[in-house]
Structures are given as structure tokens and as C-alpha cells.
mmCIF file of N, CA and C in Angstrom:
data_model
loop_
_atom_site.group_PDB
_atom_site.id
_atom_site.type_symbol
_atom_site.label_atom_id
_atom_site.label_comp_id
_atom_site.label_asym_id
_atom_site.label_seq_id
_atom_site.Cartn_x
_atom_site.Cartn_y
_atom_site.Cartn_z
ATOM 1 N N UNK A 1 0.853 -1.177 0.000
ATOM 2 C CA UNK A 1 0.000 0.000 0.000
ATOM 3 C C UNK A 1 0.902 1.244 0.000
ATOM 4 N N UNK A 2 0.663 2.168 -0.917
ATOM 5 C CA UNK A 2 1.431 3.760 -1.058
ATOM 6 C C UNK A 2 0.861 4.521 -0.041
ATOM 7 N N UNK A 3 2.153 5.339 0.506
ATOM 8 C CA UNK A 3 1.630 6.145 1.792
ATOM 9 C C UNK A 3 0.224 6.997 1.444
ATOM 10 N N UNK A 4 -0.153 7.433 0.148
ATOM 11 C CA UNK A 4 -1.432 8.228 -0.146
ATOM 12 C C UNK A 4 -2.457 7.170 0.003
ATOM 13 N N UNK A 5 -2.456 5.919 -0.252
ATOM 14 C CA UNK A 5 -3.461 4.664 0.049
ATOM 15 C C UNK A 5 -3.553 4.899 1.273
ATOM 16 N N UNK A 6 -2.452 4.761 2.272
ATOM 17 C CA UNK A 6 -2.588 4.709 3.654
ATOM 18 C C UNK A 6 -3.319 6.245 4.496
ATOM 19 N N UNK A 7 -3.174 7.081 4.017
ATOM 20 C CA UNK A 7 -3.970 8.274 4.026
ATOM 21 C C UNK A 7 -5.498 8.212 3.982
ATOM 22 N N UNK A 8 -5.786 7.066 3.097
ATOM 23 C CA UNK A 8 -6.729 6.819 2.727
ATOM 24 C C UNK A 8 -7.463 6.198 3.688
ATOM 25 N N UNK A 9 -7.188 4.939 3.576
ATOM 26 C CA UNK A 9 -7.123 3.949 5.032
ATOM 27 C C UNK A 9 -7.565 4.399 5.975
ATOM 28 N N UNK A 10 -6.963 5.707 7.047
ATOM 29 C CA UNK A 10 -7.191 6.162 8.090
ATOM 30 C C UNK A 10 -8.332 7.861 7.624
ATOM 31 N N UNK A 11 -8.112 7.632 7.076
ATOM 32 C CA UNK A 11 -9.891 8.472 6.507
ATOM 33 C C UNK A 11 -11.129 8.089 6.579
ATOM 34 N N UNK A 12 -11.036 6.577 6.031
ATOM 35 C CA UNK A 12 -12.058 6.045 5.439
ATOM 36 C C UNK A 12 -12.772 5.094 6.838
ATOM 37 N N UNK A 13 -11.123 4.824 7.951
ATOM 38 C CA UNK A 13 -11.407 4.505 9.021
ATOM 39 C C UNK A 13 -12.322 4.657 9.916
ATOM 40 N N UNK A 14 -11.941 6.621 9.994
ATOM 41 C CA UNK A 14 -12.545 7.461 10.897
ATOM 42 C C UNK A 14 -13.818 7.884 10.429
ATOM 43 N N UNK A 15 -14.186 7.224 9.459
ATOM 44 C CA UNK A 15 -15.251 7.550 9.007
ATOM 45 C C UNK A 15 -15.724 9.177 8.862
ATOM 46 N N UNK A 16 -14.623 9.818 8.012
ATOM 47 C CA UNK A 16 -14.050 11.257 7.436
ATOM 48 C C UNK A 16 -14.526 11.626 6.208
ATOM 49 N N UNK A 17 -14.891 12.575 5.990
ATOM 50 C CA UNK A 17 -15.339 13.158 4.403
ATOM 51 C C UNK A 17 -13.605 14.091 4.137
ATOM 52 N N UNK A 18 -13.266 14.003 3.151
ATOM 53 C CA UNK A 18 -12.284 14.673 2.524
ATOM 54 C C UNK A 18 -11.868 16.195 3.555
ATOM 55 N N UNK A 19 -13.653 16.817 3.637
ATOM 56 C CA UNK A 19 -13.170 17.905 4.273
ATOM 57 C C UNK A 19 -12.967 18.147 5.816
ATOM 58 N N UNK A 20 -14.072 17.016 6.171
ATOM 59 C CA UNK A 20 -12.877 17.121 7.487
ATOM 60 C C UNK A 20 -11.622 16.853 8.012
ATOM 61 N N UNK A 21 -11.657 15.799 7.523
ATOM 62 C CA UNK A 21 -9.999 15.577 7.145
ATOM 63 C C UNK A 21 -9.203 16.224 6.933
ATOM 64 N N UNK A 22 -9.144 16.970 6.452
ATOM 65 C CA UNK A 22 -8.032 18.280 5.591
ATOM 66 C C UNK A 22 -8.266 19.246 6.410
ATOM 67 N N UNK A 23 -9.537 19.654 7.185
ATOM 68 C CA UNK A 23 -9.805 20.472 8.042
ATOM 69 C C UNK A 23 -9.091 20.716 9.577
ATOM 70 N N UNK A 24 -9.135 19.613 9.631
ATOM 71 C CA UNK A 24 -8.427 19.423 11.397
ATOM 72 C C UNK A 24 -6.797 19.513 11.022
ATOM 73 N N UNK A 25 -6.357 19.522 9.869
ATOM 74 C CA UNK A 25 -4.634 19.116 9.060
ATOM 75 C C UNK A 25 -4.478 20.763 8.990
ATOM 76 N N UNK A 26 -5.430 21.531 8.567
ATOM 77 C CA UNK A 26 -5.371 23.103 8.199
ATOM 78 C C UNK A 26 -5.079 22.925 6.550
ATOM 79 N N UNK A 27 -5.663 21.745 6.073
ATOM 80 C CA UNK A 27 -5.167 22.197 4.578
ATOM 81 C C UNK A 27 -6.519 21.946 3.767
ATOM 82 N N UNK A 28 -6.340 22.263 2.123
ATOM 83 C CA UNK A 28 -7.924 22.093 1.735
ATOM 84 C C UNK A 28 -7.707 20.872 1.997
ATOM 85 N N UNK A 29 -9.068 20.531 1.179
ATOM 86 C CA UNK A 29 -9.231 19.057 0.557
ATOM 87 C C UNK A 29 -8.759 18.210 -0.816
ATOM 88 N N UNK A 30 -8.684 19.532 -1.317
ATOM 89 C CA UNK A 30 -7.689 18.782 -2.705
ATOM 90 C C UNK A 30 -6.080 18.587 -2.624
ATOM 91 N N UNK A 31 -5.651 19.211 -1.298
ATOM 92 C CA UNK A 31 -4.421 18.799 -0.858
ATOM 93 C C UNK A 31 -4.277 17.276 -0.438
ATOM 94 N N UNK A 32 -5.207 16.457 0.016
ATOM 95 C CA UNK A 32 -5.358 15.372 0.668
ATOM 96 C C UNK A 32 -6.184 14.745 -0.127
ATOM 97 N N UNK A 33 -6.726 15.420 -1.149
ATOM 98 C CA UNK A 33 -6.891 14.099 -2.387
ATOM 99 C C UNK A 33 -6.315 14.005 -3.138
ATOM 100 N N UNK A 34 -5.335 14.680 -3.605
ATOM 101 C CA UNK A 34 -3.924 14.626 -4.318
ATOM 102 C C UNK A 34 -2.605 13.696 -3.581
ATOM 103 N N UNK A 35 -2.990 13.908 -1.948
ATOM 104 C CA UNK A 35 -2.364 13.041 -1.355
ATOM 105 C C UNK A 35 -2.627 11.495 -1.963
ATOM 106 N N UNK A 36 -3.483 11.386 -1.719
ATOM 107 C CA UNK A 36 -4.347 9.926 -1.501
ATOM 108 C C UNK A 36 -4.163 9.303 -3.516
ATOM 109 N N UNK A 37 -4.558 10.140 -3.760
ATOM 110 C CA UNK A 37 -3.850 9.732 -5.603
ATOM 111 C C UNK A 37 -2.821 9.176 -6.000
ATOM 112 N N UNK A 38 -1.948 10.103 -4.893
ATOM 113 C CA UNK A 38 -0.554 9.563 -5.719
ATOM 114 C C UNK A 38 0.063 10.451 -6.333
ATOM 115 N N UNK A 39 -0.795 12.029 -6.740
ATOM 116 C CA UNK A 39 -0.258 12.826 -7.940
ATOM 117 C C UNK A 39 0.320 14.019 -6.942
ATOM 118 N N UNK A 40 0.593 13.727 -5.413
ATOM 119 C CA UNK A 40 1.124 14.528 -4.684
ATOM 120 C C UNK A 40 1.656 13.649 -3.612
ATOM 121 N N UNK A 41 3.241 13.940 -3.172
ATOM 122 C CA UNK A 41 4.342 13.012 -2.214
ATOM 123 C C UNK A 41 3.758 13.699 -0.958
ATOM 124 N N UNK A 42 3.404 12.740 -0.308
ATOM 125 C CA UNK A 42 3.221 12.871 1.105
ATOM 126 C C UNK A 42 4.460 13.434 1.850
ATOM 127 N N UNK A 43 4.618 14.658 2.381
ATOM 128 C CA UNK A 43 5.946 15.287 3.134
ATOM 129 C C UNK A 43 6.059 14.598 4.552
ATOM 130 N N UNK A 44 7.240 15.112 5.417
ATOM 131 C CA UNK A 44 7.100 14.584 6.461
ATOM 132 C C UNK A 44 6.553 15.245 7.763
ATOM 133 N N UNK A 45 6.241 16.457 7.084
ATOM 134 C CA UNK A 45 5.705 17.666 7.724
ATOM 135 C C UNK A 45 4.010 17.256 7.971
ATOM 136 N N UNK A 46 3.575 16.947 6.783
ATOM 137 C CA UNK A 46 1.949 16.042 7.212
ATOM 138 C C UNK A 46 1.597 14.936 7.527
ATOM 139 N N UNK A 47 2.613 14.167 7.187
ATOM 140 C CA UNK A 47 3.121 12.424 8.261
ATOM 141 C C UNK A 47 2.286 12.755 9.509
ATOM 142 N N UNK A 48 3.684 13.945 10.129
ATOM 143 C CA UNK A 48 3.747 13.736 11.442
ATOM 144 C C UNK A 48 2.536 14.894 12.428
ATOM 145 N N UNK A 49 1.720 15.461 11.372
ATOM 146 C CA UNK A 49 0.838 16.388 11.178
ATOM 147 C C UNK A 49 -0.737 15.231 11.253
ATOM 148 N N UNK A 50 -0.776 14.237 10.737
ATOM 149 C CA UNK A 50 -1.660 13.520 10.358
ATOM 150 C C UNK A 50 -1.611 12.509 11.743
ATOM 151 N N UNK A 51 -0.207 11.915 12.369
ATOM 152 C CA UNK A 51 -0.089 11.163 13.144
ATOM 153 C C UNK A 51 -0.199 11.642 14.343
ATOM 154 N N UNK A 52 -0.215 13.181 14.631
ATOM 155 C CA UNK A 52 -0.518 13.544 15.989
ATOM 156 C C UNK A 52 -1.646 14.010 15.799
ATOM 157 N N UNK A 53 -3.097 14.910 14.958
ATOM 158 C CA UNK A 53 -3.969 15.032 15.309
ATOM 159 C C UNK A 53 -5.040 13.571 15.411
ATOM 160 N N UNK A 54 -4.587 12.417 15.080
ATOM 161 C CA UNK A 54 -5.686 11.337 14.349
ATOM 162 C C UNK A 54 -4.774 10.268 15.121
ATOM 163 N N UNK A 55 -3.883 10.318 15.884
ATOM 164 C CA UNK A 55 -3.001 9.190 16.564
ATOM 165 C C UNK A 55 -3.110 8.449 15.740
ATOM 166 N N UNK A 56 -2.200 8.494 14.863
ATOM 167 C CA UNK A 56 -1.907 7.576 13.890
ATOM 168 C C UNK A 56 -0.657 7.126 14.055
ATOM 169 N N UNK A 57 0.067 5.730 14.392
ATOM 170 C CA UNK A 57 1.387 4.960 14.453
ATOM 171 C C UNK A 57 2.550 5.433 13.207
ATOM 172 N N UNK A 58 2.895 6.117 13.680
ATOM 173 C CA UNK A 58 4.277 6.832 12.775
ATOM 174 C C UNK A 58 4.844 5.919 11.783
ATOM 175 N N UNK A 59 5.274 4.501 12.163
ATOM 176 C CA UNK A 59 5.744 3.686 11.598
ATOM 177 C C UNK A 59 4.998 3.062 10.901
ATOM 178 N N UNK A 60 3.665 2.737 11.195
ATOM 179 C CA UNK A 60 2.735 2.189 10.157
ATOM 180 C C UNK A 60 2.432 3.142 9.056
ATOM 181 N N UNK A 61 2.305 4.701 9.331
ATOM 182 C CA UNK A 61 2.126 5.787 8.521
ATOM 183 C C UNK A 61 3.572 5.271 7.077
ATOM 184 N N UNK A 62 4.709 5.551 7.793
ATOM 185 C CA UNK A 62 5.493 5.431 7.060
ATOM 186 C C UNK A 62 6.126 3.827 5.916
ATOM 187 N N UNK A 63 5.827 2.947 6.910
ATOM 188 C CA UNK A 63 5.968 1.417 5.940
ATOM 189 C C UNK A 63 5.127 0.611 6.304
ATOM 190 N N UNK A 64 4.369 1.146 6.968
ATOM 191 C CA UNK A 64 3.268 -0.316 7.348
ATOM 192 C C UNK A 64 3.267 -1.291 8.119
ATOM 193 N N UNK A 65 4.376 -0.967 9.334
ATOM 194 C CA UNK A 65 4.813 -1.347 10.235
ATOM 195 C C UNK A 65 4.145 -1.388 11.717
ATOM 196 N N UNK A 66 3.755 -2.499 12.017
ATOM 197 C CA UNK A 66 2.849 -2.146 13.437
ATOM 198 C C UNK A 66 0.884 -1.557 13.147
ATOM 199 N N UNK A 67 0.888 -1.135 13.951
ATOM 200 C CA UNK A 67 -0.779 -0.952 14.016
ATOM 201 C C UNK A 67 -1.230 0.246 13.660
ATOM 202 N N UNK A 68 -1.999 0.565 12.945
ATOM 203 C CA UNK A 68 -2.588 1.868 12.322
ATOM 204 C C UNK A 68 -2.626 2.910 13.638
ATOM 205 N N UNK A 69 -3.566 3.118 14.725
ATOM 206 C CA UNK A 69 -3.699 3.579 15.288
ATOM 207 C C UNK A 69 -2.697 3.524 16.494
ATOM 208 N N UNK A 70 -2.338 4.511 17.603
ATOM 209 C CA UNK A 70 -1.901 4.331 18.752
ATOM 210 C C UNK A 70 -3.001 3.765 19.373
ATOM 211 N N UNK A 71 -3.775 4.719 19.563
ATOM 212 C CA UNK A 71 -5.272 4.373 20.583
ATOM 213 C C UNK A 71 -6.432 4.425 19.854
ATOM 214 N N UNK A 72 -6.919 3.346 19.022
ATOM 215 C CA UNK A 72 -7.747 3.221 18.330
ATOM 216 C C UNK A 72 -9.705 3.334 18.738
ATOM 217 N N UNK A 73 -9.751 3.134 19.963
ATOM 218 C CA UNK A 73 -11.099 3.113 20.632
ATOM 219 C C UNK A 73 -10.834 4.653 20.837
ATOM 220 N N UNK A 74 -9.915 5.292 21.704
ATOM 221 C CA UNK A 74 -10.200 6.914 22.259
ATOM 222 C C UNK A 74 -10.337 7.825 21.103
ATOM 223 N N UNK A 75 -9.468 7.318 19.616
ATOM 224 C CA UNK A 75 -9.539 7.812 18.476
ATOM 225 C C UNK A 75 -10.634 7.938 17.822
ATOM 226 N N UNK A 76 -11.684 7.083 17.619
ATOM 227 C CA UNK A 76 -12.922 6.665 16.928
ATOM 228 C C UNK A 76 -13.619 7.456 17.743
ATOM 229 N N UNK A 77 -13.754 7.059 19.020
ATOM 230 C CA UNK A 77 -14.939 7.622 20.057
ATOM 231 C C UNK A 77 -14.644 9.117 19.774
ATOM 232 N N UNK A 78 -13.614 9.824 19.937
ATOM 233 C CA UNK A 78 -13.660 11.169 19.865
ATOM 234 C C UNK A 78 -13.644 11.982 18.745
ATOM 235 N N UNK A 79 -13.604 11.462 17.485
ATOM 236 C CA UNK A 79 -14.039 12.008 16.262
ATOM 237 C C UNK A 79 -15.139 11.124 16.477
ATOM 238 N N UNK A 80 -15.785 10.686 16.648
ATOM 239 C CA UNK A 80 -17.516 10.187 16.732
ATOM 240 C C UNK A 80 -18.413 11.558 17.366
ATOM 241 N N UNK A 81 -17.582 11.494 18.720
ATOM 242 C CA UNK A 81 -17.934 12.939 19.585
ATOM 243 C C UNK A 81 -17.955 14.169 18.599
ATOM 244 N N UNK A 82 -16.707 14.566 18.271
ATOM 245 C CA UNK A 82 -16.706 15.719 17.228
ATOM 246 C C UNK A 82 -18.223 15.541 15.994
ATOM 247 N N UNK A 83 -17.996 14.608 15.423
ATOM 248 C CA UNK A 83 -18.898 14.970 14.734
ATOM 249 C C UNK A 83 -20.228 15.085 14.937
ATOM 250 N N UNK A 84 -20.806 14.534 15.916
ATOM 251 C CA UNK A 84 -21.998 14.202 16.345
ATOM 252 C C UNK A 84 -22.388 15.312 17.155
ATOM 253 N N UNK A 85 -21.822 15.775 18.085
ATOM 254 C CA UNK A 85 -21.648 17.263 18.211
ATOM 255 C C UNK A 85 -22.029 16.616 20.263
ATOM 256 N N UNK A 86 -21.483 15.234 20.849
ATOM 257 C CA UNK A 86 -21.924 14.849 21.621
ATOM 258 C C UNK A 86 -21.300 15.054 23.213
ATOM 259 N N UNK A 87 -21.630 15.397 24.179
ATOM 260 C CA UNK A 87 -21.325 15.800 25.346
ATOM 261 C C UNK A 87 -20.512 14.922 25.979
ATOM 262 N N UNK A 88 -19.790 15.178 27.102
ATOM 263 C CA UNK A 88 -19.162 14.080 28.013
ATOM 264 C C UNK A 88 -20.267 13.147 28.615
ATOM 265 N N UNK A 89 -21.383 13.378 28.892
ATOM 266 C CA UNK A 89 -22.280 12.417 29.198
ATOM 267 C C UNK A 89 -22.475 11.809 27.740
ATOM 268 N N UNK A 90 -22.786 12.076 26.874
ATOM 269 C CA UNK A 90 -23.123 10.951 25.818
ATOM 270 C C UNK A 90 -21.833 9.870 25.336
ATOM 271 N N UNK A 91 -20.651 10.511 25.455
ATOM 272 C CA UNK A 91 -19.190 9.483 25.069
ATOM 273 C C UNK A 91 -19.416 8.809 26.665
ATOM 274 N N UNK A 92 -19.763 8.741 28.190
ATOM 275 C CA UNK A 92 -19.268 8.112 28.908
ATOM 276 C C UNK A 92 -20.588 6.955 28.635
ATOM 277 N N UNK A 93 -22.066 7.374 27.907
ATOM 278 C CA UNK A 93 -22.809 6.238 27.575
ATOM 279 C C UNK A 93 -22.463 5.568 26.302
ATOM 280 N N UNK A 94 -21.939 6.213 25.472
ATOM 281 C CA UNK A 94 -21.002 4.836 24.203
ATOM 282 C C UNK A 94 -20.286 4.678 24.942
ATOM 283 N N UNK A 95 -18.934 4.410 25.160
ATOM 284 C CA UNK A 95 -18.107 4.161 26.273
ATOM 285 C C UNK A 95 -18.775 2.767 27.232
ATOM 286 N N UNK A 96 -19.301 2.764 27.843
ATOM 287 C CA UNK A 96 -20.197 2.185 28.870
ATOM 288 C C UNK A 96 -20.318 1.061 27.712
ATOM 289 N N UNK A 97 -21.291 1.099 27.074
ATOM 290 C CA UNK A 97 -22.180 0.503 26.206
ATOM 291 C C UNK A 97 -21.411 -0.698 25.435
ATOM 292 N N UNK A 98 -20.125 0.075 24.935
ATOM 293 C CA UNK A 98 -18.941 -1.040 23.653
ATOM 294 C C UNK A 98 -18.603 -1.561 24.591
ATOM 295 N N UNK A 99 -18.168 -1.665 26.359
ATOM 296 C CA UNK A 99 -17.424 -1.968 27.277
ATOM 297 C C UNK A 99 -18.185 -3.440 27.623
ATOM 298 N N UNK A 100 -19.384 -3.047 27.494
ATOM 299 C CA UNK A 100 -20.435 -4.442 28.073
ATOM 300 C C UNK A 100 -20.295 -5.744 26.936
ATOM 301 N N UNK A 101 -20.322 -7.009 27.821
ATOM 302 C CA UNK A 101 -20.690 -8.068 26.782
ATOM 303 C C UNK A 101 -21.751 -8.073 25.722
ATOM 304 N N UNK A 102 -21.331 -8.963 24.976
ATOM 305 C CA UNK A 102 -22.314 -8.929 23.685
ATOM 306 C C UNK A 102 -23.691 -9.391 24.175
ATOM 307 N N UNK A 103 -24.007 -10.146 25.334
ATOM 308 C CA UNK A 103 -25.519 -10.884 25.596
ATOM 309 C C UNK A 103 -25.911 -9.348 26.161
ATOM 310 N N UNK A 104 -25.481 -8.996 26.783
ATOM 311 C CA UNK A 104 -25.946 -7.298 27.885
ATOM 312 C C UNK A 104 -26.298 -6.643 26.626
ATOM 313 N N UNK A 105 -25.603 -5.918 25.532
ATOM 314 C CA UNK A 105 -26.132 -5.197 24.506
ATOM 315 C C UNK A 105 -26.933 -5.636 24.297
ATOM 316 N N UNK A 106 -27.219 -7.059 23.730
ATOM 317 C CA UNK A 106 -28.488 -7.506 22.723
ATOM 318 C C UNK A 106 -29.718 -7.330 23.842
ATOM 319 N N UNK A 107 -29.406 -7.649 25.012
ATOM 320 C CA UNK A 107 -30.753 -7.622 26.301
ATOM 321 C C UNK A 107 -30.999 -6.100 25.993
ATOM 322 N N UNK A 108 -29.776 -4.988 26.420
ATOM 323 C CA UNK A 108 -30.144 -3.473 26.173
ATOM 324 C C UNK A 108 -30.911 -3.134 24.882
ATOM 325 N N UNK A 109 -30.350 -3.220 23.770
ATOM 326 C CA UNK A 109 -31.058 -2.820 22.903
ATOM 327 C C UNK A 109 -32.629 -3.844 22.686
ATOM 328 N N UNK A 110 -33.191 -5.606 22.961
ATOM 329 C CA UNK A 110 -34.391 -5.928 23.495
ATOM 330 C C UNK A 110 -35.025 -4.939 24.266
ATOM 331 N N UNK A 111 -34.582 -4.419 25.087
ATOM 332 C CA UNK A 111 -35.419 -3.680 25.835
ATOM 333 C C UNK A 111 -35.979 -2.280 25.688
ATOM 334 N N UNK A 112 -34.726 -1.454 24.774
ATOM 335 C CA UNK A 112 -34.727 -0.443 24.705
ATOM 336 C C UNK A 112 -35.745 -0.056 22.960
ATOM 337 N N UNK A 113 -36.123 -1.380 22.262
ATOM 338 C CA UNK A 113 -36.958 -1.282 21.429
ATOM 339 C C UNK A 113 -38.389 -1.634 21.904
ATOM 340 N N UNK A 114 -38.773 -2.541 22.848
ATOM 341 C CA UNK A 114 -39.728 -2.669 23.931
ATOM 342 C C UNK A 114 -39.971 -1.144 23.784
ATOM 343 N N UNK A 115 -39.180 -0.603 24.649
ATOM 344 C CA UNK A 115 -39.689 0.868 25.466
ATOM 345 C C UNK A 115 -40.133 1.849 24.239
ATOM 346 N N UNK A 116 -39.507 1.925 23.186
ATOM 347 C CA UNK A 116 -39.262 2.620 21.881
ATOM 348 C C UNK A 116 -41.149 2.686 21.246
ATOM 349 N N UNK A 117 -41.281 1.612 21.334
ATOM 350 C CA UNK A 117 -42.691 0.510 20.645
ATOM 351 C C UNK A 117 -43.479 1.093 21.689
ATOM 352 N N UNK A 118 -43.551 0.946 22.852
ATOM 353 C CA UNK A 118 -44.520 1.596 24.103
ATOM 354 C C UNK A 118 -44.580 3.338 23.613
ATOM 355 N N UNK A 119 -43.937 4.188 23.213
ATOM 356 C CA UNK A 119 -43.614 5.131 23.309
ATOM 357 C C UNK A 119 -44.836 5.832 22.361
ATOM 358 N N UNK A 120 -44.186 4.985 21.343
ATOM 359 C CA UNK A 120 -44.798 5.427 19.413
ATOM 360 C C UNK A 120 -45.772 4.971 19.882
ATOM 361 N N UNK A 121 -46.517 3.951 20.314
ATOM 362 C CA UNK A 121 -47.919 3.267 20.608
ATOM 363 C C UNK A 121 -48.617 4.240 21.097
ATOM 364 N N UNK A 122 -47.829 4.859 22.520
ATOM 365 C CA UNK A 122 -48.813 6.099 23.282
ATOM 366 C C UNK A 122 -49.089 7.369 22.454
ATOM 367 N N UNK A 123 -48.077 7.445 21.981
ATOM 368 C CA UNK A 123 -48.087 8.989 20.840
ATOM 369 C C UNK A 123 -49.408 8.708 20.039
ATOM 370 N N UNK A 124 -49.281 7.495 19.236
ATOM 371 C CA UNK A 124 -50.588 7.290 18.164
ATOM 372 C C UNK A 124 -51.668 7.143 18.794
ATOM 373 N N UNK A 125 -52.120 6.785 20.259
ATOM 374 C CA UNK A 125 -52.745 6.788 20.452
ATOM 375 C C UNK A 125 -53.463 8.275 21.288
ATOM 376 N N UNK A 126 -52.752 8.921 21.622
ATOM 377 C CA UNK A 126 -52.659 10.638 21.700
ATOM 378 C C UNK A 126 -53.168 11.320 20.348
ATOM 379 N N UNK A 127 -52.794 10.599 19.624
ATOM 380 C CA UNK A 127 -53.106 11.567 17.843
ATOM 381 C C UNK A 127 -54.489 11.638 18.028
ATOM 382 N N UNK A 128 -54.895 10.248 18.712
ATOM 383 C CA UNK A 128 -56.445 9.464 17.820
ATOM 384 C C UNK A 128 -57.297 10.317 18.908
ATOM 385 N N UNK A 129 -57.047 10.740 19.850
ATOM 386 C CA UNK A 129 -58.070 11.476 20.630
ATOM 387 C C UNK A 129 -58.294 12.758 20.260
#
């Protein structure tokens, strides 16, 4: 994979549109899709620009060495936060939530469509009066 592939990679990761991406870097977006092409050399000035806002593994940045991310859960969760526009109470309930076993989620979300279904039921039945 070419370091502009790998650019790519951790874009497509973070589940990033071009412009945010380039946004949090301070550069446009056609700087970082020129990256990602190929028809522009990745410097070492946005390497290490890319690897400290997005904790990205220096060495994997550079040959593919080791693990994409340093801290891959605090990474995701907090561009999740950013974009979502979500409070310290809402990251400590994702947080919470990915932390629990898989039978606990599936019971949480059973229940929490239960309650969902009770909800919409009372509303429609509020309309009808």
C-alpha cells in the first residue's frame, strides 16, 4: 500500500469526508486528495501532522509497520464525539455501552426497542383522541 493509500485507510477509518480531514490538518481538501492519488508526495511535515492530530502509528504511517492507530477506541470515540456534536455524558454512555458483553447489549437494545414501541404506541394513540 502507497503512503497516499494509507492516508486513505485512516480516513475512510474514521469515518471522514475529505473535508474534514483536511480540516483538522489546516489544509484544503484537494491537498489530501492529491495526497491519496498519488499525484502529490506525502511530506514529512503532514506524516507527522496527520499522526498527531488522528493518533496515527508513525511507523505504520510510514511502511506499514505495526498498528494503524496508537489508541484506536479513544480515536474513533472522539471524532464520533466531534462529529456528532456529543457531550461528556453521551461518550461516557457509548463508552459504557462497547465496554459491556455482547448478551448485555443484545438484552439493552431488546429492551430499549420494547420501550421505543410503548412510546410510538402512546403517541398514536394521543393523535387518535
Amino acid at each position: 500500500m502507497t503512503q497516499g493509500e494509507r492516508v486513505k485507510e485512516i480516513r475512510k477509518t474514521l469515518n471522514l469526508t475529505l473535508e474534514k480531514f483536511s480540516e483538522k490538518l489546516g489544509v484544503g481538501k484537494t491537498a489530501i486528495s492529491n495526497i491519496e492519488r498519488g499525484s502529490r508526495n506525502l511530506t514529512d511535515q503532514m506524516t507527522r501532522a496527520i499522526c498527531r492530530e488522528y493518533n496515527v502509528n508513525y511507523d505504520w504511517m510510514i511502511s506499514e509497520e505495526g498498528e494503524m492507530f496508537t489508541d484506536l477506541p479513544q480515536t474513533i470515540l472522539n471524532e464520533l464525539c466531534k462529529q456528532y456534536d456529543l457531550d461528556d455524558f453521551d461518550k461516557a454512555l457509548v463508552e459504557m455501552y462497547i465496554e459491556f458483553p455482547e448478551n448485555i447489549r443484545k438484552h439493552l437494545k431488546e429492551n430499549l426497542l420494547k420501550m421505543l414501541k410503548r412510546v410510538d404506541s402512546g403517541s398514536q394513540h394521543e393523535k387518535s383522541k
